[in-house]
Amino acid sequence: MKRRNFLAKCIIGSAGVYTGRVLPASGFDLLITGGRVIDPAAGFDAIADVAISGGLIAEIAPTIPASNAAASVDAGGMLVVPGLIDVHVHARDAALPPAEFLATGVTTMVDAGSRGALNIPQIIDIARHAPNRLRLLMNVGVLGNNPGPNARSEFLDSLEAADVAKGHEAIERYGEWIVGIKARLSRGVSGQRDLQVLQRAIEVAEPFGLPVMIHIGDTAHPLPDLLAVLRPGDIVTHMYAPTPNGILNAEGQLLPEVIAAREKGIRFDFGNGLNEHWNWEVAERAAGQGFLPDTISSDLNVPGRASQVFDLPNVLSKFLQLGMTLPEVIARATSNAAATFRQLDGLGTLTPGEIADITLLELADGEFEFTDNYQGSRTGSQRLFTRGVIAGGQQVV
Ligand SMILES: [Zn+2]
């Protein structure tokens, strides 16, 4: 709501034309010239210059004289989009530091459940030192996901590790970092207790008004049973999982409960990852029925850096292959991603006055192989590559 009011003040007309500058014209710190500026939040898609001042977006106009700026970047032939937001990553490992995500254009990211109430300080420490914005979905299991050798991951055969009181204590203490709760409901993690684990995740989140992200695929219960428990704003990740209890029936039709869940405000996230999270057949069948992701996330971890996932722009390119338009794809990793968590309000847009997080992308032509989690692949003719990154007004790539 807040954002809508703000946009109304800054933007005039349905053509998505920015008006005025919100900061003094005494000179800009940085000017990005000549790129195709796509800001889905404002419905803006045009060649334009973007001026930055004091770490904020200052002005967007067809031409801004370079003499008004201390420095400039020529973005001719490139896309200029809001800093990418990846709502499902794993940033727990020293081998894949936040700086590496930032280098691929991700200025804001959410670690999805790597740590739980008992070890969340580990990842908060990583977030504190990150050059980009790292926020956390805390795992409902007190030790999180892959806590290390000799430690039992999550809750496997007991509910004990889904400790609601410990979850509340952690949020009270570290609330500035925690944007929601993650629950992995696959049988390999939650056994037969997916519904009970989900109930506990909601109990942890509810008093703080936080969303729950559930990881589906090979759950004990059919998806409609899980969706019935979710609240508007909760998130289903791995939405195209082909394992039992996904979004399609045996004939490949979307379940009516899935359509109803979206209408109720439950969000669906892609979550590329590496194992059993999606295949092209499910993605194509669902897309053919108009069921596209609200957010496109990478689920990137260390092995994903070298296989299937690579980086968020590669994952986004898979959706160009699926037939989505460029602005539709960019929205899934900017404005839609920001709208998923209230703590990200104001991000994912180039609206004057907001933080100057900007990613410069090249949409390259060629032959590109896009792989799913089952060695299925499609050959596409376009792929996005990151060519520049501005975080908080500073050019970092
Ligand atoms: Zn994940």
mmCIF file of C-alpha atoms and ligand atoms in Angstrom:
data_model
loop_
_atom_site.group_PDB
_atom_site.id
_atom_site.type_symbol
_atom_site.label_atom_id
_atom_site.label_comp_id
_atom_site.label_asym_id
_atom_site.label_seq_id
_atom_site.Cartn_x
_atom_site.Cartn_y
_atom_site.Cartn_z
ATOM 1 C CA MET A 1 0.000 0.000 0.000
ATOM 2 C CA LYS A 2 2.749 2.358 1.000
ATOM 3 C CA ARG A 3 4.550 1.751 -2.275
ATOM 4 C CA ARG A 4 1.449 2.365 -4.372
ATOM 5 C CA ASN A 5 0.905 5.752 -2.737
ATOM 6 C CA PHE A 6 4.516 6.672 -3.228
ATOM 7 C CA LEU A 7 4.467 5.732 -6.894
ATOM 8 C CA ALA A 8 1.356 7.813 -7.406
ATOM 9 C CA LYS A 9 3.270 10.837 -6.202
ATOM 10 C CA CYS A 10 6.341 10.241 -8.324
ATOM 11 C CA ILE A 11 4.879 9.079 -11.564
ATOM 12 C CA ILE A 12 2.362 10.624 -13.836
ATOM 13 C CA GLY A 13 0.378 8.973 -16.557
ATOM 14 C CA SER A 14 -0.224 5.394 -17.560
ATOM 15 C CA ALA A 15 2.716 5.397 -19.971
ATOM 16 C CA GLY A 16 5.034 5.029 -17.010
ATOM 17 C CA VAL A 17 6.810 8.354 -17.391
ATOM 18 C CA TYR A 18 8.843 9.472 -14.420
ATOM 19 C CA THR A 19 8.471 13.120 -13.608
ATOM 20 C CA GLY A 20 10.627 15.570 -11.748
ATOM 21 C CA ARG A 21 13.655 14.827 -9.704
ATOM 22 C CA VAL A 22 13.336 14.277 -6.024
ATOM 23 C CA LEU A 23 16.804 15.503 -5.147
ATOM 24 C CA PRO A 24 18.589 18.804 -5.725
ATOM 25 C CA ALA A 25 20.072 19.327 -9.184
ATOM 26 C CA SER A 26 23.420 20.344 -7.761
ATOM 27 C CA GLY A 27 25.081 17.459 -9.589
ATOM 28 C CA PHE A 28 24.690 13.719 -9.682
ATOM 29 C CA ASP A 29 27.202 11.179 -8.394
ATOM 30 C CA LEU A 30 26.672 8.742 -11.230
ATOM 31 C CA LEU A 31 24.825 8.674 -14.520
ATOM 32 C CA ILE A 32 23.888 5.524 -16.441
ATOM 33 C CA THR A 33 23.275 6.478 -20.036
ATOM 34 C CA GLY A 34 21.553 5.055 -23.058
ATOM 35 C CA GLY A 35 20.342 1.688 -21.722
ATOM 36 C CA ARG A 36 16.934 0.089 -22.047
ATOM 37 C CA VAL A 37 15.501 0.839 -18.627
ATOM 38 C CA ILE A 38 12.969 -1.729 -17.422
ATOM 39 C CA ASP A 39 11.209 -1.016 -14.141
ATOM 40 C CA PRO A 40 8.238 -3.381 -13.895
ATOM 41 C CA ALA A 41 6.907 -1.709 -10.722
ATOM 42 C CA ALA A 42 6.300 1.468 -12.739
ATOM 43 C CA GLY A 43 5.411 -0.186 -16.032
ATOM 44 C CA PHE A 44 8.438 1.601 -17.464
ATOM 45 C CA ASP A 45 10.324 0.179 -20.464
ATOM 46 C CA ALA A 46 12.235 2.683 -22.609
ATOM 47 C CA ILE A 47 15.693 3.905 -23.532
ATOM 48 C CA ALA A 48 16.596 6.406 -20.835
ATOM 49 C CA ASP A 49 19.308 7.815 -18.600
ATOM 50 C CA VAL A 50 19.330 7.114 -14.874
ATOM 51 C CA ALA A 51 20.923 9.553 -12.436
ATOM 52 C CA ILE A 52 22.068 8.623 -8.942
ATOM 53 C CA SER A 53 22.745 10.945 -6.046
ATOM 54 C CA GLY A 54 23.521 10.216 -2.404
ATOM 55 C CA GLY A 55 22.967 6.489 -2.925
ATOM 56 C CA LEU A 56 19.453 7.008 -4.240
ATOM 57 C CA ILE A 57 17.825 7.055 -7.659
ATOM 58 C CA ALA A 58 17.606 10.778 -8.433
ATOM 59 C CA GLU A 59 16.094 11.026 -11.876
ATOM 60 C CA ILE A 60 15.130 9.042 -14.946
ATOM 61 C CA ALA A 61 14.704 10.917 -18.205
ATOM 62 C CA PRO A 62 15.271 10.383 -21.946
ATOM 63 C CA THR A 63 18.495 12.408 -21.714
ATOM 64 C CA ILE A 64 20.352 13.822 -18.753
ATOM 65 C CA PRO A 65 23.472 15.869 -19.611
ATOM 66 C CA ALA A 66 26.664 14.077 -18.592
ATOM 67 C CA SER A 67 28.034 17.415 -17.414
ATOM 68 C CA ASN A 68 25.621 17.141 -14.485
ATOM 69 C CA ALA A 69 27.323 14.029 -13.165
ATOM 70 C CA ALA A 70 30.663 13.241 -11.512
ATOM 71 C CA ALA A 71 30.896 9.910 -13.347
ATOM 72 C CA SER A 72 28.982 8.044 -15.989
ATOM 73 C CA VAL A 73 28.493 4.535 -17.298
ATOM 74 C CA ASP A 74 27.620 3.896 -20.928
ATOM 75 C CA ALA A 75 24.827 1.299 -20.892
ATOM 76 C CA GLY A 76 24.165 1.442 -24.624
ATOM 77 C CA GLY A 77 22.844 -1.918 -25.829
ATOM 78 C CA MET A 78 22.255 -3.082 -22.279
ATOM 79 C CA LEU A 79 19.283 -3.526 -20.005
ATOM 80 C CA VAL A 80 19.152 -1.346 -16.916
ATOM 81 C CA VAL A 81 16.965 -3.013 -14.304
ATOM 82 C CA PRO A 82 16.444 -2.738 -10.547
ATOM 83 C CA GLY A 83 19.060 -4.684 -8.580
ATOM 84 C CA LEU A 84 18.055 -8.341 -8.795
ATOM 85 C CA ILE A 85 16.406 -9.931 -5.765
ATOM 86 C CA ASP A 86 16.759 -13.689 -5.273
ATOM 87 C CA VAL A 87 14.258 -14.923 -2.668
ATOM 88 C CA HIS A 88 15.723 -18.415 -2.352
ATOM 89 C CA VAL A 89 19.478 -18.902 -2.047
ATOM 90 C CA HIS A 90 21.883 -20.664 0.325
ATOM 91 C CA ALA A 91 24.589 -18.282 1.465
ATOM 92 C CA ARG A 92 25.923 -20.373 4.330
ATOM 93 C CA ASP A 93 29.211 -21.565 2.828
ATOM 94 C CA ALA A 94 32.571 -19.812 2.711
ATOM 95 C CA ALA A 95 32.989 -21.241 -0.800
ATOM 96 C CA LEU A 96 30.059 -19.136 -2.037
ATOM 97 C CA PRO A 97 30.268 -15.773 -0.283
ATOM 98 C CA PRO A 98 27.668 -13.011 -0.735
ATOM 99 C CA ALA A 99 30.155 -11.082 -2.890
ATOM 100 C CA GLU A 100 29.829 -13.792 -5.512
ATOM 101 C CA PHE A 101 26.062 -13.372 -5.640
ATOM 102 C CA LEU A 102 26.521 -9.617 -5.904
ATOM 103 C CA ALA A 103 28.896 -10.061 -8.838
ATOM 104 C CA THR A 104 26.071 -11.797 -10.713
ATOM 105 C CA GLY A 105 23.727 -8.841 -10.177
ATOM 106 C CA VAL A 106 21.967 -9.944 -7.004
ATOM 107 C CA THR A 107 21.869 -6.897 -4.729
ATOM 108 C CA THR A 108 19.361 -8.447 -2.313
ATOM 109 C CA MET A 109 18.875 -12.097 -1.416
ATOM 110 C CA VAL A 110 17.103 -14.291 1.067
ATOM 111 C CA ASP A 111 18.753 -17.378 2.495
ATOM 112 C CA ALA A 112 15.992 -19.971 2.569
ATOM 113 C CA GLY A 113 16.389 -21.999 5.716
ATOM 114 C CA SER A 114 20.098 -22.766 5.889
ATOM 115 C CA ARG A 115 20.032 -22.160 9.614
ATOM 116 C CA GLY A 116 17.556 -22.561 12.465
ATOM 117 C CA ALA A 117 16.985 -21.000 15.882
ATOM 118 C CA LEU A 118 20.071 -22.590 17.484
ATOM 119 C CA ASN A 119 22.659 -21.701 14.861
ATOM 120 C CA ILE A 120 21.239 -18.637 13.112
ATOM 121 C CA PRO A 121 24.008 -16.362 14.512
ATOM 122 C CA GLN A 122 26.378 -18.132 12.075
ATOM 123 C CA ILE A 123 24.542 -16.813 9.062
ATOM 124 C CA ILE A 124 23.675 -13.469 10.629
ATOM 125 C CA ASP A 125 27.419 -12.963 10.900
ATOM 126 C CA ILE A 126 27.707 -13.611 7.156
ATOM 127 C CA ALA A 127 24.838 -11.181 6.515
ATOM 128 C CA ARG A 128 26.411 -8.457 8.646
ATOM 129 C CA HIS A 129 29.600 -8.573 6.583
ATOM 130 C CA ALA A 130 27.939 -9.030 3.188
ATOM 131 C CA PRO A 131 28.430 -6.358 0.507
ATOM 132 C CA ASN A 132 24.831 -6.926 -0.574
ATOM 133 C CA ARG A 133 21.607 -7.260 1.416
ATOM 134 C CA LEU A 134 21.215 -10.750 2.887
ATOM 135 C CA ARG A 135 18.063 -11.553 4.856
ATOM 136 C CA LEU A 136 16.973 -14.878 6.287
ATOM 137 C CA LEU A 137 14.185 -17.361 6.289
ATOM 138 C CA MET A 138 14.850 -19.193 9.528
ATOM 139 C CA ASN A 139 14.422 -22.943 9.303
ATOM 140 C CA VAL A 140 11.709 -24.292 11.603
ATOM 141 C CA GLY A 141 14.209 -27.043 12.434
ATOM 142 C CA VAL A 142 16.485 -25.561 15.085
ATOM 143 C CA LEU A 143 19.680 -26.648 13.305
ATOM 144 C CA GLY A 144 18.580 -25.691 9.810
ATOM 145 C CA ASN A 145 19.615 -27.442 6.652
ATOM 146 C CA ASN A 146 22.995 -29.194 6.270
ATOM 147 C CA PRO A 147 24.318 -27.948 9.609
ATOM 148 C CA GLY A 148 27.516 -29.929 9.181
ATOM 149 C CA PRO A 149 28.966 -33.346 9.878
ATOM 150 C CA ASN A 150 27.845 -35.033 13.085
ATOM 151 C CA ALA A 151 24.811 -32.788 13.429
ATOM 152 C CA ARG A 152 21.370 -34.099 12.577
ATOM 153 C CA SER A 153 19.711 -32.025 9.906
ATOM 154 C CA GLU A 154 16.286 -30.638 10.694
ATOM 155 C CA PHE A 155 13.809 -33.099 12.185
ATOM 156 C CA LEU A 156 13.842 -36.335 10.180
ATOM 157 C CA ASP A 157 12.063 -38.691 12.564
ATOM 158 C CA SER A 158 10.934 -36.481 15.381
ATOM 159 C CA LEU A 159 9.141 -33.176 15.814
ATOM 160 C CA GLU A 160 11.407 -32.175 18.663
ATOM 161 C CA ALA A 161 13.685 -30.042 16.483
ATOM 162 C CA ALA A 162 10.765 -27.895 15.304
ATOM 163 C CA ASP A 163 10.835 -26.010 18.585
ATOM 164 C CA VAL A 164 8.338 -23.152 18.596
ATOM 165 C CA ALA A 165 9.594 -21.454 21.780
ATOM 166 C CA LYS A 166 13.184 -21.410 20.529
ATOM 167 C CA GLY A 167 11.940 -20.013 17.217
ATOM 168 C CA HIS A 168 10.165 -17.174 19.013
ATOM 169 C CA GLU A 169 13.263 -16.377 21.077
ATOM 170 C CA ALA A 170 15.416 -16.190 17.950
ATOM 171 C CA ILE A 171 13.002 -13.863 16.146
ATOM 172 C CA GLU A 172 12.750 -11.606 19.197
ATOM 173 C CA ARG A 173 16.508 -11.346 19.292
ATOM 174 C CA TYR A 174 17.331 -11.225 15.581
ATOM 175 C CA GLY A 175 14.132 -9.887 14.066
ATOM 176 C CA GLU A 176 15.906 -7.336 11.889
ATOM 177 C CA TRP A 177 17.418 -10.186 9.849
ATOM 178 C CA ILE A 178 14.577 -12.706 9.782
ATOM 179 C CA VAL A 179 11.936 -12.164 7.090
ATOM 180 C CA GLY A 180 10.080 -15.471 7.430
ATOM 181 C CA ILE A 181 10.218 -19.166 8.323
ATOM 182 C CA LYS A 182 11.228 -22.051 6.060
ATOM 183 C CA ALA A 183 9.863 -25.577 6.312
ATOM 184 C CA ARG A 184 11.117 -28.450 4.181
ATOM 185 C CA LEU A 185 8.199 -30.805 3.898
ATOM 186 C CA SER A 186 9.657 -33.558 1.702
ATOM 187 C CA ARG A 187 9.495 -37.053 3.163
ATOM 188 C CA GLY A 188 13.296 -37.123 3.231
ATOM 189 C CA VAL A 189 13.167 -34.349 5.824
ATOM 190 C CA SER A 190 9.763 -34.339 7.506
ATOM 191 C CA GLY A 191 8.906 -38.020 7.102
ATOM 192 C CA GLN A 192 5.148 -38.523 7.470
ATOM 193 C CA ARG A 193 4.828 -35.365 9.581
ATOM 194 C CA ASP A 194 4.678 -32.681 6.900
ATOM 195 C CA LEU A 195 1.394 -31.227 8.199
ATOM 196 C CA GLN A 196 2.653 -31.111 11.781
ATOM 197 C CA VAL A 197 5.921 -29.505 10.751
ATOM 198 C CA LEU A 198 4.002 -26.923 8.726
ATOM 199 C CA GLN A 199 1.732 -26.222 11.681
ATOM 200 C CA ARG A 200 4.768 -25.584 13.863
ATOM 201 C CA ALA A 201 6.306 -23.282 11.251
ATOM 202 C CA ILE A 202 3.110 -21.238 11.234
ATOM 203 C CA GLU A 203 3.120 -21.139 15.048
ATOM 204 C CA VAL A 204 6.652 -19.740 14.955
ATOM 205 C CA ALA A 205 5.801 -17.132 12.298
ATOM 206 C CA GLU A 206 2.299 -16.073 13.300
ATOM 207 C CA PRO A 207 2.950 -13.777 16.315
ATOM 208 C CA PHE A 208 5.446 -11.782 14.243
ATOM 209 C CA GLY A 209 3.287 -11.535 11.135
ATOM 210 C CA LEU A 210 5.922 -13.347 9.075
ATOM 211 C CA PRO A 211 5.311 -15.581 6.047
ATOM 212 C CA VAL A 212 6.215 -19.260 5.861
ATOM 213 C CA MET A 213 7.975 -20.692 2.808
ATOM 214 C CA ILE A 214 7.337 -24.390 2.256
ATOM 215 C CA HIS A 215 9.522 -26.634 0.150
ATOM 216 C CA ILE A 216 7.300 -29.122 -1.687
ATOM 217 C CA GLY A 217 8.077 -32.247 -3.693
ATOM 218 C CA ASP A 218 7.581 -35.807 -2.503
ATOM 219 C CA THR A 219 5.571 -34.764 0.529
ATOM 220 C CA ALA A 220 3.622 -37.330 2.551
ATOM 221 C CA HIS A 221 0.334 -35.482 1.992
ATOM 222 C CA PRO A 222 -1.181 -34.226 -1.265
ATOM 223 C CA LEU A 223 -0.447 -30.568 -1.960
ATOM 224 C CA PRO A 224 -4.081 -29.452 -1.440
ATOM 225 C CA ASP A 225 -3.848 -30.614 2.208
ATOM 226 C CA LEU A 226 -0.804 -28.389 2.707
ATOM 227 C CA LEU A 227 -2.268 -25.433 0.781
ATOM 228 C CA ALA A 228 -5.353 -25.576 3.007
ATOM 229 C CA VAL A 229 -3.154 -24.691 5.989
ATOM 230 C CA LEU A 230 -1.206 -21.865 4.329
ATOM 231 C CA ARG A 231 -2.163 -18.222 4.836
ATOM 232 C CA PRO A 232 -2.203 -15.426 2.253
ATOM 233 C CA GLY A 233 1.399 -14.285 1.783
ATOM 234 C CA ASP A 234 2.880 -17.718 2.509
ATOM 235 C CA ILE A 235 5.117 -19.113 -0.232
ATOM 236 C CA VAL A 236 5.377 -22.457 -2.008
ATOM 237 C CA THR A 237 8.858 -23.030 -3.416
ATOM 238 C CA HIS A 238 9.850 -25.683 -5.977
ATOM 239 C CA MET A 239 6.433 -25.127 -7.554
ATOM 240 C CA TYR A 240 7.298 -27.224 -10.633
ATOM 241 C CA ALA A 241 8.475 -30.301 -8.699
ATOM 242 C CA PRO A 242 7.568 -33.416 -10.723
ATOM 243 C CA THR A 243 7.755 -35.692 -7.676
ATOM 244 C CA PRO A 244 4.534 -37.044 -6.113
ATOM 245 C CA ASN A 245 2.159 -34.433 -4.690
ATOM 246 C CA GLY A 246 2.977 -31.533 -7.005
ATOM 247 C CA ILE A 247 0.711 -28.953 -8.645
ATOM 248 C CA LEU A 248 -0.549 -31.198 -11.505
ATOM 249 C CA ASN A 249 -2.871 -34.193 -11.501
ATOM 250 C CA ALA A 250 -2.044 -37.463 -13.296
ATOM 251 C CA GLU A 251 -3.384 -35.989 -16.560
ATOM 252 C CA GLY A 252 -1.101 -32.975 -16.311
ATOM 253 C CA GLN A 253 -3.858 -30.552 -15.384
ATOM 254 C CA LEU A 254 -3.392 -27.951 -12.671
ATOM 255 C CA LEU A 255 -5.168 -28.916 -9.477
ATOM 256 C CA PRO A 256 -8.117 -26.590 -8.786
ATOM 257 C CA GLU A 257 -6.829 -26.154 -5.235
ATOM 258 C CA VAL A 258 -3.593 -24.714 -6.644
ATOM 259 C CA ILE A 259 -5.487 -22.120 -8.677
ATOM 260 C CA ALA A 260 -7.627 -21.321 -5.631
ATOM 261 C CA ALA A 261 -4.508 -20.960 -3.462
ATOM 262 C CA ARG A 262 -3.078 -18.338 -5.791
ATOM 263 C CA GLU A 263 -6.389 -16.475 -5.764
ATOM 264 C CA LYS A 264 -6.250 -16.509 -1.961
ATOM 265 C CA GLY A 265 -2.818 -14.810 -2.056
ATOM 266 C CA ILE A 266 -0.493 -17.764 -1.596
ATOM 267 C CA ARG A 267 2.682 -17.157 -3.590
ATOM 268 C CA PHE A 268 4.487 -19.627 -5.852
ATOM 269 C CA ASP A 269 8.269 -19.540 -6.228
ATOM 270 C CA PHE A 270 10.421 -21.372 -8.756
ATOM 271 C CA GLY A 271 13.523 -22.440 -6.755
ATOM 272 C CA ASN A 272 15.769 -23.945 -9.444
ATOM 273 C CA GLY A 273 18.188 -25.944 -7.276
ATOM 274 C CA LEU A 274 19.724 -29.230 -8.328
ATOM 275 C CA ASN A 275 17.687 -32.215 -7.195
ATOM 276 C CA GLU A 276 14.053 -33.120 -7.878
ATOM 277 C CA HIS A 277 12.828 -29.510 -7.809
ATOM 278 C CA TRP A 278 11.657 -29.128 -11.395
ATOM 279 C CA ASN A 279 11.658 -30.442 -14.918
ATOM 280 C CA TRP A 280 10.800 -28.882 -18.237
ATOM 281 C CA GLU A 281 7.674 -31.029 -18.695
ATOM 282 C CA VAL A 282 5.980 -29.742 -15.541
ATOM 283 C CA ALA A 283 7.109 -26.169 -16.227
ATOM 284 C CA GLU A 284 5.787 -26.281 -19.801
ATOM 285 C CA ARG A 285 2.498 -27.911 -18.826
ATOM 286 C CA ALA A 286 1.899 -25.394 -16.049
ATOM 287 C CA ALA A 287 2.965 -22.430 -18.196
ATOM 288 C CA GLY A 288 0.636 -23.693 -20.935
ATOM 289 C CA GLN A 289 -2.187 -23.349 -18.423
ATOM 290 C CA GLY A 290 -1.018 -19.858 -17.462
ATOM 291 C CA PHE A 291 0.533 -20.914 -14.175
ATOM 292 C CA LEU A 292 3.775 -18.945 -13.977
ATOM 293 C CA PRO A 293 5.887 -18.156 -10.920
ATOM 294 C CA ASP A 294 5.302 -15.116 -8.734
ATOM 295 C CA THR A 295 9.039 -15.140 -8.092
ATOM 296 C CA ILE A 296 11.911 -16.757 -9.967
ATOM 297 C CA SER A 297 14.664 -17.799 -7.570
ATOM 298 C CA SER A 298 17.860 -19.775 -8.021
ATOM 299 C CA ASP A 299 18.144 -21.921 -4.849
ATOM 300 C CA LEU A 300 21.845 -21.450 -5.567
ATOM 301 C CA ASN A 301 24.386 -23.251 -3.398
ATOM 302 C CA VAL A 302 28.011 -24.265 -3.930
ATOM 303 C CA PRO A 303 27.448 -27.151 -6.375
ATOM 304 C CA GLY A 304 24.822 -25.097 -8.252
ATOM 305 C CA ARG A 305 27.500 -22.594 -9.169
ATOM 306 C CA ALA A 306 29.009 -25.158 -11.559
ATOM 307 C CA SER A 307 25.892 -26.927 -12.812
ATOM 308 C CA GLN A 308 22.274 -26.275 -13.889
ATOM 309 C CA VAL A 309 21.830 -23.070 -11.912
ATOM 310 C CA PHE A 310 25.068 -21.087 -12.474
ATOM 311 C CA ASP A 311 23.530 -17.746 -11.549
ATOM 312 C CA LEU A 312 20.195 -15.936 -11.328
ATOM 313 C CA PRO A 313 20.386 -14.378 -14.831
ATOM 314 C CA ASN A 314 20.753 -17.906 -16.251
ATOM 315 C CA VAL A 315 17.713 -19.067 -14.291
ATOM 316 C CA LEU A 316 15.719 -16.045 -15.483
ATOM 317 C CA SER A 317 16.681 -16.880 -19.073
ATOM 318 C CA LYS A 318 14.903 -20.248 -18.732
ATOM 319 C CA PHE A 319 11.648 -18.316 -18.460
ATOM 320 C CA LEU A 320 12.331 -16.376 -21.644
ATOM 321 C CA GLN A 321 12.659 -19.845 -23.170
ATOM 322 C CA LEU A 322 9.292 -20.697 -21.597
ATOM 323 C CA GLY A 323 7.692 -17.788 -23.454
ATOM 324 C CA MET A 324 7.547 -15.024 -20.866
ATOM 325 C CA THR A 325 8.409 -11.488 -21.968
ATOM 326 C CA LEU A 326 11.516 -9.755 -20.696
ATOM 327 C CA PRO A 327 9.605 -7.317 -18.434
ATOM 328 C CA GLU A 328 7.553 -10.235 -17.051
ATOM 329 C CA VAL A 329 10.735 -12.129 -16.231
ATOM 330 C CA ILE A 330 12.467 -9.100 -14.683
ATOM 331 C CA ALA A 331 9.405 -8.442 -12.493
ATOM 332 C CA ARG A 332 9.803 -11.913 -10.930
ATOM 333 C CA ALA A 333 13.262 -11.014 -9.641
ATOM 334 C CA THR A 334 12.601 -7.374 -8.729
ATOM 335 C CA SER A 335 9.170 -5.928 -7.896
ATOM 336 C CA ASN A 336 7.454 -9.275 -7.227
ATOM 337 C CA ALA A 337 10.375 -10.461 -5.130
ATOM 338 C CA ALA A 338 10.330 -7.264 -3.050
ATOM 339 C CA ALA A 339 6.585 -7.626 -2.533
ATOM 340 C CA THR A 340 7.104 -11.071 -0.975
ATOM 341 C CA PHE A 341 8.612 -9.725 2.253
ATOM 342 C CA ARG A 342 7.596 -6.518 4.004
ATOM 343 C CA GLN A 343 11.232 -5.900 4.984
ATOM 344 C CA LEU A 344 12.077 -5.494 1.293
ATOM 345 C CA ASP A 345 9.529 -2.727 0.760
ATOM 346 C CA GLY A 346 10.909 0.029 -1.473
ATOM 347 C CA LEU A 347 13.401 -2.303 -3.197
ATOM 348 C CA GLY A 348 13.056 -3.837 -6.652
ATOM 349 C CA THR A 349 12.215 -0.572 -8.388
ATOM 350 C CA LEU A 350 13.969 2.412 -9.948
ATOM 351 C CA THR A 351 11.517 4.919 -8.544
ATOM 352 C CA PRO A 352 13.264 8.238 -7.795
ATOM 353 C CA GLY A 353 13.940 8.501 -4.073
ATOM 354 C CA GLU A 354 14.509 4.761 -3.582
ATOM 355 C CA ILE A 355 17.875 3.058 -2.977
ATOM 356 C CA ALA A 356 20.039 2.955 -6.117
ATOM 357 C CA ASP A 357 20.464 -0.800 -6.513
ATOM 358 C CA ILE A 358 20.796 -1.409 -10.255
ATOM 359 C CA THR A 359 21.838 -4.345 -12.408
ATOM 360 C CA LEU A 360 23.074 -3.957 -15.984
ATOM 361 C CA LEU A 361 22.278 -6.982 -18.102
ATOM 362 C CA GLU A 362 23.090 -8.036 -21.613
ATOM 363 C CA LEU A 363 20.493 -10.052 -23.481
ATOM 364 C CA ALA A 364 22.836 -12.053 -25.699
ATOM 365 C CA ASP A 365 21.814 -13.926 -28.844
ATOM 366 C CA GLY A 366 23.244 -17.374 -29.485
ATOM 367 C CA GLU A 367 22.633 -21.006 -28.655
ATOM 368 C CA PHE A 368 22.247 -21.671 -24.966
ATOM 369 C CA GLU A 369 21.532 -24.932 -23.163
ATOM 370 C CA PHE A 370 19.076 -24.702 -20.253
ATOM 371 C CA THR A 371 19.002 -27.746 -18.004
ATOM 372 C CA ASP A 372 16.416 -28.984 -15.500
ATOM 373 C CA ASN A 373 17.044 -31.189 -12.443
ATOM 374 C CA TYR A 374 16.667 -34.415 -14.466
ATOM 375 C CA GLN A 375 19.198 -33.743 -17.235
ATOM 376 C CA GLY A 376 16.373 -32.546 -19.467
ATOM 377 C CA SER A 377 17.334 -29.523 -21.492
ATOM 378 C CA ARG A 378 16.090 -26.992 -23.984
ATOM 379 C CA THR A 379 18.199 -24.977 -26.377
ATOM 380 C CA GLY A 380 17.371 -21.302 -26.243
ATOM 381 C CA SER A 381 18.413 -18.429 -28.466
ATOM 382 C CA GLN A 382 18.809 -15.785 -25.765
ATOM 383 C CA ARG A 383 20.510 -15.590 -22.391
ATOM 384 C CA LEU A 384 20.927 -12.843 -19.841
ATOM 385 C CA PHE A 385 24.427 -11.990 -18.628
ATOM 386 C CA THR A 386 25.338 -9.535 -15.884
ATOM 387 C CA ARG A 387 27.521 -6.695 -17.163
ATOM 388 C CA GLY A 388 27.436 -4.231 -14.295
ATOM 389 C CA VAL A 389 26.171 -3.783 -10.745
ATOM 390 C CA ILE A 390 25.438 -0.693 -8.688
ATOM 391 C CA ALA A 391 24.662 -1.279 -5.012
ATOM 392 C CA GLY A 392 23.482 1.625 -2.876
ATOM 393 C CA GLY A 393 24.700 4.037 -5.546
ATOM 394 C CA GLN A 394 28.218 2.546 -5.697
ATOM 395 C CA GLN A 395 29.388 0.817 -8.841
ATOM 396 C CA VAL A 396 30.727 -2.555 -7.689
ATOM 397 C CA VAL A 397 30.990 -4.431 -11.006
HETATM 398 ZN ZN ZN B 1 16.799 -24.288 -0.990
#
